[in-house]
mmCIF file with all atom_site columns, C-alpha atoms in Angstrom:
data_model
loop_
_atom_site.group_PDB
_atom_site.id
_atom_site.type_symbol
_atom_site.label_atom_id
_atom_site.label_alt_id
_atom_site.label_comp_id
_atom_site.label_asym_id
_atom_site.label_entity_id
_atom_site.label_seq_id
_atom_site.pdbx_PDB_ins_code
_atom_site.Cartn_x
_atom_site.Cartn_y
_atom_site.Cartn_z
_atom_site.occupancy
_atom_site.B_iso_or_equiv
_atom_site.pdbx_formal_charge
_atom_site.auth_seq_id
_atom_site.auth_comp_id
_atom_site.auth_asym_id
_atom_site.auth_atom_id
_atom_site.pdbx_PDB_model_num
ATOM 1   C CA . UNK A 1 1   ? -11.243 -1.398  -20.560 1.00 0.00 ? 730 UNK A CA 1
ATOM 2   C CA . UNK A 1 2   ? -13.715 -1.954  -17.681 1.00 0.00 ? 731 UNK A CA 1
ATOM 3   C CA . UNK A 1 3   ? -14.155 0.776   -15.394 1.00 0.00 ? 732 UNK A CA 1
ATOM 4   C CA . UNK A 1 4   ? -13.765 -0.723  -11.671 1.00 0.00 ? 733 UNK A CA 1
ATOM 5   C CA . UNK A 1 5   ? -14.121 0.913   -8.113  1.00 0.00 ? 734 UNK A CA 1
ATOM 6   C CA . UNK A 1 6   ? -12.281 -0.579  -5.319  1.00 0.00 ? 735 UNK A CA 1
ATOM 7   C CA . UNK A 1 7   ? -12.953 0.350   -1.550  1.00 0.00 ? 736 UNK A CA 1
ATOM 8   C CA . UNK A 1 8   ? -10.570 -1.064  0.919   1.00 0.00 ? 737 UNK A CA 1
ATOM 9   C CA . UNK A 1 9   ? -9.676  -0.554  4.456   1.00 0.00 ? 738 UNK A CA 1
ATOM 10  C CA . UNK A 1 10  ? -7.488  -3.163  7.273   1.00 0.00 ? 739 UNK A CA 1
ATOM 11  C CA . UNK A 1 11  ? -7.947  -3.220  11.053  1.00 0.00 ? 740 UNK A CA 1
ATOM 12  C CA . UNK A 1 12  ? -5.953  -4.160  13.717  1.00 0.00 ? 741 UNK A CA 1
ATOM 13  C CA . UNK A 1 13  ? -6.590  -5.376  17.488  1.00 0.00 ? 742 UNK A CA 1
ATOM 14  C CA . UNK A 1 14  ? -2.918  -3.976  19.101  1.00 0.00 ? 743 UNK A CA 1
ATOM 15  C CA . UNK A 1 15  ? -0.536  -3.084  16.621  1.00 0.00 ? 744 UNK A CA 1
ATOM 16  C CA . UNK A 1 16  ? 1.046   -5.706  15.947  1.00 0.00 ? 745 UNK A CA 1
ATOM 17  C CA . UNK A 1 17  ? -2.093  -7.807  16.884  1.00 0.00 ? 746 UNK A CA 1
ATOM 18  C CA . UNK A 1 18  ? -4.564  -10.096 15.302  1.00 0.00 ? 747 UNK A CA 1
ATOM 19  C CA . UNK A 1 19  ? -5.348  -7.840  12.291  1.00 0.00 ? 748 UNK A CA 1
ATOM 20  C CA . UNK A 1 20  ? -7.864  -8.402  9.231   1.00 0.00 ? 749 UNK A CA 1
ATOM 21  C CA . UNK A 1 21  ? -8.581  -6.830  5.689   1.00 0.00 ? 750 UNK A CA 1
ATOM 22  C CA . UNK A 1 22  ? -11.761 -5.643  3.739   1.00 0.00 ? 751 UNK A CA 1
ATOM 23  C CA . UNK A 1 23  ? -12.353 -4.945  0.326   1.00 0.00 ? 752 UNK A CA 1
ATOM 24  C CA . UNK A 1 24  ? -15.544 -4.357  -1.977  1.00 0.00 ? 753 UNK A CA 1
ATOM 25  C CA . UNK A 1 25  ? -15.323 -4.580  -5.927  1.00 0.00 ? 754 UNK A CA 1
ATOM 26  C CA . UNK A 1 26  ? -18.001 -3.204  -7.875  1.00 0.00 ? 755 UNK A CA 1
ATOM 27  C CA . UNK A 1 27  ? -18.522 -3.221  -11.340 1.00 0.00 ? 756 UNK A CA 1
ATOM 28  C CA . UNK A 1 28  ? -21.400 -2.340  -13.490 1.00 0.00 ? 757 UNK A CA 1
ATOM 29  C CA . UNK A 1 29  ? -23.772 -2.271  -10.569 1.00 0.00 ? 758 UNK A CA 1
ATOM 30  C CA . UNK A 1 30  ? -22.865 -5.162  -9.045  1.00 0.00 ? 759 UNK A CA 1
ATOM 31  C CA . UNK A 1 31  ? -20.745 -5.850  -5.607  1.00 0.00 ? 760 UNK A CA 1
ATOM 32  C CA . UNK A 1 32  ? -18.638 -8.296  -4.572  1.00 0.00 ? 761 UNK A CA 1
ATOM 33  C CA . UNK A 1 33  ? -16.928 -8.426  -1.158  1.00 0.00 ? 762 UNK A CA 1
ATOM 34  C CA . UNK A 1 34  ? -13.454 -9.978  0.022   1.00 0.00 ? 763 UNK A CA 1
ATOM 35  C CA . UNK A 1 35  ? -11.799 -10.375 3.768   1.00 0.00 ? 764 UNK A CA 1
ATOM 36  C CA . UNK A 1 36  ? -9.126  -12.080 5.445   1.00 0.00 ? 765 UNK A CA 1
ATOM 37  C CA . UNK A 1 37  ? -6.906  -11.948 8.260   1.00 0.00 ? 766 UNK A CA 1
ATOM 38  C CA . UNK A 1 38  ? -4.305  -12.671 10.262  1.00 0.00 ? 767 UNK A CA 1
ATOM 39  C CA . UNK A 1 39  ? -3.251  -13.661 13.786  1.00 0.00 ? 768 UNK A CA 1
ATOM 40  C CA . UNK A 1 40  ? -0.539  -11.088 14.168  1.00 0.00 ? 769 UNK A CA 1
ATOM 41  C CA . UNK A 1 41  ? 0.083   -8.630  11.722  1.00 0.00 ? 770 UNK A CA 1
ATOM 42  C CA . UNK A 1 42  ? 0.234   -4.568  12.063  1.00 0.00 ? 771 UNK A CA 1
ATOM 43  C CA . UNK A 1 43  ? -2.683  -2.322  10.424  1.00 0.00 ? 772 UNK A CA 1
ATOM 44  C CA . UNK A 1 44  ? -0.297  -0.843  7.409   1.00 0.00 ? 773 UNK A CA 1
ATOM 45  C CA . UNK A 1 45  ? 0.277   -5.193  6.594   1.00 0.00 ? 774 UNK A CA 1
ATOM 46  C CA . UNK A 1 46  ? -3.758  -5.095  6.559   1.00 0.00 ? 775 UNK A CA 1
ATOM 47  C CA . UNK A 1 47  ? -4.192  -2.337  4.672   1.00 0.00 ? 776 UNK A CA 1
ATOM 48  C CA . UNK A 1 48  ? -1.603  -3.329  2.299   1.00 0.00 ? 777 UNK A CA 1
ATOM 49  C CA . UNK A 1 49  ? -3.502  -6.811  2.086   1.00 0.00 ? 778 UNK A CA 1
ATOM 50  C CA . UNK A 1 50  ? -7.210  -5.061  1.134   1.00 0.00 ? 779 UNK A CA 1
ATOM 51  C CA . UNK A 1 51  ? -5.308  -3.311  -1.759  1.00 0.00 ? 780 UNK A CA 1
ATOM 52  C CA . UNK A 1 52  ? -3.370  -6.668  -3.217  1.00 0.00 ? 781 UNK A CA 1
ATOM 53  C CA . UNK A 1 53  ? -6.561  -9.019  -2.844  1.00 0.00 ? 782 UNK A CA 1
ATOM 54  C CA . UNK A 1 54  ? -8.425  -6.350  -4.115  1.00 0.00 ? 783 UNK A CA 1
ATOM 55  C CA . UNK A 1 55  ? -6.887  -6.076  -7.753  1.00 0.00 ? 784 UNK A CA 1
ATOM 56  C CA . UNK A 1 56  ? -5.812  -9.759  -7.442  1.00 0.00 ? 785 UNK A CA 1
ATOM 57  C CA . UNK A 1 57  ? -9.590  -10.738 -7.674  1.00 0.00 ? 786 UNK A CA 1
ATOM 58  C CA . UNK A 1 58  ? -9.659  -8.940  -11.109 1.00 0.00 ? 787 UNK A CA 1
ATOM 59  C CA . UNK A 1 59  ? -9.622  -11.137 -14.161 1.00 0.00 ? 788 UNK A CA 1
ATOM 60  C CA . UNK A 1 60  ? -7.862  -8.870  -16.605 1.00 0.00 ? 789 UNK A CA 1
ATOM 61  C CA . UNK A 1 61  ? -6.471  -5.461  -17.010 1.00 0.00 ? 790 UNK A CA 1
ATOM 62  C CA . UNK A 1 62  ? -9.325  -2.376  -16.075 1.00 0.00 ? 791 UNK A CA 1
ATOM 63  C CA . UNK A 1 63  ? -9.318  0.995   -15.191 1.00 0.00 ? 792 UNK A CA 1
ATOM 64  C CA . UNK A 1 64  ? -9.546  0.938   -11.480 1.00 0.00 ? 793 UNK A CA 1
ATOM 65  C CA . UNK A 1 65  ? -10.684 3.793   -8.789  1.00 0.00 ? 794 UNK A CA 1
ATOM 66  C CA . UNK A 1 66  ? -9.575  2.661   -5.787  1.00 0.00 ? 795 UNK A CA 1
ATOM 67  C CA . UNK A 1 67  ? -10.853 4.249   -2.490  1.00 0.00 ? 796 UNK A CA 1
ATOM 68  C CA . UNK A 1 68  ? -8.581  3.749   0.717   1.00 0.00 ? 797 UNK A CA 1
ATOM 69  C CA . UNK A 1 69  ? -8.188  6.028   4.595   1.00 0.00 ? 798 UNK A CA 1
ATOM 70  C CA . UNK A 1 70  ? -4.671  4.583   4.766   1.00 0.00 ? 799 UNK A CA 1
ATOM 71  C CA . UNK A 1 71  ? -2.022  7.779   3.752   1.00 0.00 ? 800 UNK A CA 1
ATOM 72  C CA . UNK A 1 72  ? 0.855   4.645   4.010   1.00 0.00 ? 801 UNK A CA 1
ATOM 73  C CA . UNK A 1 73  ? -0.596  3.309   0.898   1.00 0.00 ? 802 UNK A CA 1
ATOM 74  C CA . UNK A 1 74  ? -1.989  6.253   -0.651  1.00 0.00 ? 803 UNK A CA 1
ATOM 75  C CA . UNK A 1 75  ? 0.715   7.936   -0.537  1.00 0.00 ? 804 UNK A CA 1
ATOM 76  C CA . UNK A 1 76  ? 3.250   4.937   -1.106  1.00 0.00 ? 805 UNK A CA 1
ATOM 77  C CA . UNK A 1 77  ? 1.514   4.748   -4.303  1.00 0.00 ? 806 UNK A CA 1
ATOM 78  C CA . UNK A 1 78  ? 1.053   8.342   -5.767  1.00 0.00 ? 807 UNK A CA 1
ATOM 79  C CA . UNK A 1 79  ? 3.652   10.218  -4.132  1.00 0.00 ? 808 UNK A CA 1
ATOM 80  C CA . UNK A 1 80  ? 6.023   7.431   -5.708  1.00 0.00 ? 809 UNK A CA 1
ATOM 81  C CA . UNK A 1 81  ? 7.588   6.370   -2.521  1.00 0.00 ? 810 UNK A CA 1
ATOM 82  C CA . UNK A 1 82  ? 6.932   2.499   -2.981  1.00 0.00 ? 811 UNK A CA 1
ATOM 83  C CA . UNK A 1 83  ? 8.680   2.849   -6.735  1.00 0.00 ? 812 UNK A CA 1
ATOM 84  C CA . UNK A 1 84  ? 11.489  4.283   -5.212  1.00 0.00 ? 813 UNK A CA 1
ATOM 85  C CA . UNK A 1 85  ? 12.459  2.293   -2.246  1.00 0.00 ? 814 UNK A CA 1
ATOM 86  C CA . UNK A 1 86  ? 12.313  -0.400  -4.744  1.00 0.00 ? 815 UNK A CA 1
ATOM 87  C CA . UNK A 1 87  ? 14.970  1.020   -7.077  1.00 0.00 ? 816 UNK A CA 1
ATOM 88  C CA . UNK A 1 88  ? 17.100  1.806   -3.941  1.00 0.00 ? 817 UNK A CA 1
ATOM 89  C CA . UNK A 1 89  ? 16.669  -1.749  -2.884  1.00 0.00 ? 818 UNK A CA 1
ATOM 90  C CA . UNK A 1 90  ? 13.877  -1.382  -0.260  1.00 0.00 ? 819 UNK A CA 1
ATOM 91  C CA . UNK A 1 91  ? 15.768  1.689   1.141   1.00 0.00 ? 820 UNK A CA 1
ATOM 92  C CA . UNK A 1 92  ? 14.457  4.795   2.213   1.00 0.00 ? 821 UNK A CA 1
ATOM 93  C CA . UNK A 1 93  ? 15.427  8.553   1.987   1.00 0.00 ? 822 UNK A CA 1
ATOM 94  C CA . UNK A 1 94  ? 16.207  8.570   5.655   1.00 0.00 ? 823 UNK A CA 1
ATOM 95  C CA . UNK A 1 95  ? 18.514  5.150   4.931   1.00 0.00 ? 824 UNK A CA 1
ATOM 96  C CA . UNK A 1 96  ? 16.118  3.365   6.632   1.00 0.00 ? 825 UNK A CA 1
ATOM 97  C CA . UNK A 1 97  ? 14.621  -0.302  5.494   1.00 0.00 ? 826 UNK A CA 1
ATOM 98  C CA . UNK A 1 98  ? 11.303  0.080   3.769   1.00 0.00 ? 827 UNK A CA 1
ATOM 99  C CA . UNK A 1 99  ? 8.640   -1.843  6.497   1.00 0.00 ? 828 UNK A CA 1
ATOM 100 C CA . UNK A 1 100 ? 6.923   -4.610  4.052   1.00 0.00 ? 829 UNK A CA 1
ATOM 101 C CA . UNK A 1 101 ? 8.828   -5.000  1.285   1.00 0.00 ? 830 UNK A CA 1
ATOM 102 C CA . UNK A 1 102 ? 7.295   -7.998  -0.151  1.00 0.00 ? 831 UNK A CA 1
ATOM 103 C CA . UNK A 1 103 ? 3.899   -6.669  0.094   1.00 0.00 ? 832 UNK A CA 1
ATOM 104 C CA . UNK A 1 104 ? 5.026   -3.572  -1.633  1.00 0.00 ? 833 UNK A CA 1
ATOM 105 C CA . UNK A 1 105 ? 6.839   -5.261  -4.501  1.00 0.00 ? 834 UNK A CA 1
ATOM 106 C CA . UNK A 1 106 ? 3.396   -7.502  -5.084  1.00 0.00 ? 835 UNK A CA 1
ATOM 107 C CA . UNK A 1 107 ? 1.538   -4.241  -5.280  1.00 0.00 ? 836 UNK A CA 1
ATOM 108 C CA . UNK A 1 108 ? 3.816   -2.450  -7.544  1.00 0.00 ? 837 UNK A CA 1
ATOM 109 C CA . UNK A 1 109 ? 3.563   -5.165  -10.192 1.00 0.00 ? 838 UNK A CA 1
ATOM 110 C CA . UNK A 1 110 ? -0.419  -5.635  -9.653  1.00 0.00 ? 839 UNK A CA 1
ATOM 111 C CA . UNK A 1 111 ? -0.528  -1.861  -10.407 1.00 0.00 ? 840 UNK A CA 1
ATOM 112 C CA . UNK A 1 112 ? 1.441   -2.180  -13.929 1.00 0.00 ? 841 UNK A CA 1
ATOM 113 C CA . UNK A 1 113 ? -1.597  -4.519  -15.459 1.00 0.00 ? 842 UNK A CA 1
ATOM 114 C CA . UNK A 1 114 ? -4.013  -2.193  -14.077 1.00 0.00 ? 843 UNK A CA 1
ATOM 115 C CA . UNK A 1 115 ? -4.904  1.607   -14.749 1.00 0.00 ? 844 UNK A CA 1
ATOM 116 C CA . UNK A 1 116 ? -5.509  2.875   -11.258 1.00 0.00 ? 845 UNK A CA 1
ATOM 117 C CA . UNK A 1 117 ? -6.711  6.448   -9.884  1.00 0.00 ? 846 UNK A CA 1
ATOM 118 C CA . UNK A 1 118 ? -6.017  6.456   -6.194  1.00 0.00 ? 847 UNK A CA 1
ATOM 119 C CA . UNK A 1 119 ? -8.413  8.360   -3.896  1.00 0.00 ? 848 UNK A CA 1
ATOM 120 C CA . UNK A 1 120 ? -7.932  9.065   -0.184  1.00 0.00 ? 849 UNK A CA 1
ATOM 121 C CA . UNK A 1 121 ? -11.164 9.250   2.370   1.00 0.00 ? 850 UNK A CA 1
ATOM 122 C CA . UNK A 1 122 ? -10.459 9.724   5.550   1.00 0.00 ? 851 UNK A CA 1
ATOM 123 C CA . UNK A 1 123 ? -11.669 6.848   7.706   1.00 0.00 ? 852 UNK A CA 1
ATOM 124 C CA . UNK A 1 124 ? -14.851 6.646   10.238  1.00 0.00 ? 853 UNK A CA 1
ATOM 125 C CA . UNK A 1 125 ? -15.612 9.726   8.822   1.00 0.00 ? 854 UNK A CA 1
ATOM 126 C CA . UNK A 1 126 ? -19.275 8.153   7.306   1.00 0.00 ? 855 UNK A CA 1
ATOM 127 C CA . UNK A 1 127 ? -18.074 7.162   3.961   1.00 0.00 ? 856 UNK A CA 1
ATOM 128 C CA . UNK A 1 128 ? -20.405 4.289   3.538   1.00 0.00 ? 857 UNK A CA 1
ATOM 129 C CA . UNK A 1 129 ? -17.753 1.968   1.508   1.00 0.00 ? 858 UNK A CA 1
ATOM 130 C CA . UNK A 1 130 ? -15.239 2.818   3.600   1.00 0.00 ? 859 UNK A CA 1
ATOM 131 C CA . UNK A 1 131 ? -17.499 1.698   6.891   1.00 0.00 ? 860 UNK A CA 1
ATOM 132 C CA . UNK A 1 132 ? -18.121 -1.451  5.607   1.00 0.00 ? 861 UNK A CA 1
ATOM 133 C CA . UNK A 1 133 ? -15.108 -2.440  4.470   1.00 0.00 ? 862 UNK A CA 1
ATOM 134 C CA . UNK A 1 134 ? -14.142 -1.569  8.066   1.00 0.00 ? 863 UNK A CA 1
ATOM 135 C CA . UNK A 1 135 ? -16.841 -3.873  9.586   1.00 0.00 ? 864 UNK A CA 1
ATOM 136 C CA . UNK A 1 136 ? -15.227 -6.550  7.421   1.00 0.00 ? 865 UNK A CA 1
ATOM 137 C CA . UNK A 1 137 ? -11.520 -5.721  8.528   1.00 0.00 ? 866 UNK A CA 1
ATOM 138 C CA . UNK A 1 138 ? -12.626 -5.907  12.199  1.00 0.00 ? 867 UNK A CA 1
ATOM 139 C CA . UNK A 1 139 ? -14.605 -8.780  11.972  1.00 0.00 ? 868 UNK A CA 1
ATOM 140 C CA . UNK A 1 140 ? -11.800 -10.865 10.197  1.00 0.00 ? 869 UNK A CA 1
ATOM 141 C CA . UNK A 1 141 ? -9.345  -9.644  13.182  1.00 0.00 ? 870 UNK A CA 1
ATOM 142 C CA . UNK A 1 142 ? -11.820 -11.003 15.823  1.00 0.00 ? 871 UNK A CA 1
ATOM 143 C CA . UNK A 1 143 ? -11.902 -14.237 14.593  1.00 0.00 ? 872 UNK A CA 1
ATOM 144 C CA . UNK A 1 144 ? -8.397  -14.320 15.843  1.00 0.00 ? 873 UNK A CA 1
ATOM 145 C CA . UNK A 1 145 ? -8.850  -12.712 18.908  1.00 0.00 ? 874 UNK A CA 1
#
């Protein structure tokens, strides 16, 4: 299985606001960067969107380290939260509605083809993946501002 590291991180001008998304593949020495945007969106939507496009770009299944500052996904994903407001239809523990359900459920199933380790960095703290993918995010939100 190929061994992948992912770097993502999602900006937002206002939140809700024109927002935007970075991401940075590498594999076996070489990069390969992806962005986007949107004209009103909220940073956890962005940061949501870095991680999708991220594994959508790979071809078939790998072993993935994935490197995000957002604790919404992070934890979402590793604490098991996302699983579960999925079996309790979208639902929280506090019986509140999940925020970005459909974003969610398109993670959770990217996640089954894929092996991934999930790492937390905490952001504009010098990381140098993280940085860039957070010159990406904010220039994608720009374009829209």
């Amino acid at each position: 299985m190929k061994q992948v590291e992912i770097f993502t991180d999602g900006a937002c001008k206002g939140n809700p606001g024109p927002g935007g998304w970075g991401t940075i593949l590498r594999y076996n020495g070489r990069e390969k960067e992806l962005s986007g945007g949107e004209a009103l969106t909220t940073n956890n939507r962005m940061e949501l969107m870095a991680v999708i496009e991220g594994l959508k770009a790979l071809k078939e299944p790998c072993s993935v380290t994935l490197t995000s500052d957002s604790q919404y996904v992070c934890n979402g994903i590793n604490k098991g939260w996302a699983a579960n407001w999925k079996k309790n239809n979208w639902i929280k523990s506090d019986k509140s509605k999940a925020k970005n359900p459909e974003l969610w459920d398109e993670l959770l199933s990217l996640l089954d083809k894929h092996s991934v380790r999930i790492i937390w960095v905490r952001g504009h703290n010098g990381h140098p993946e993280n940085e860039r993918c957070d010159r990406l995010a904010v220039a994608e939100a720009e374009k829209f501002s």
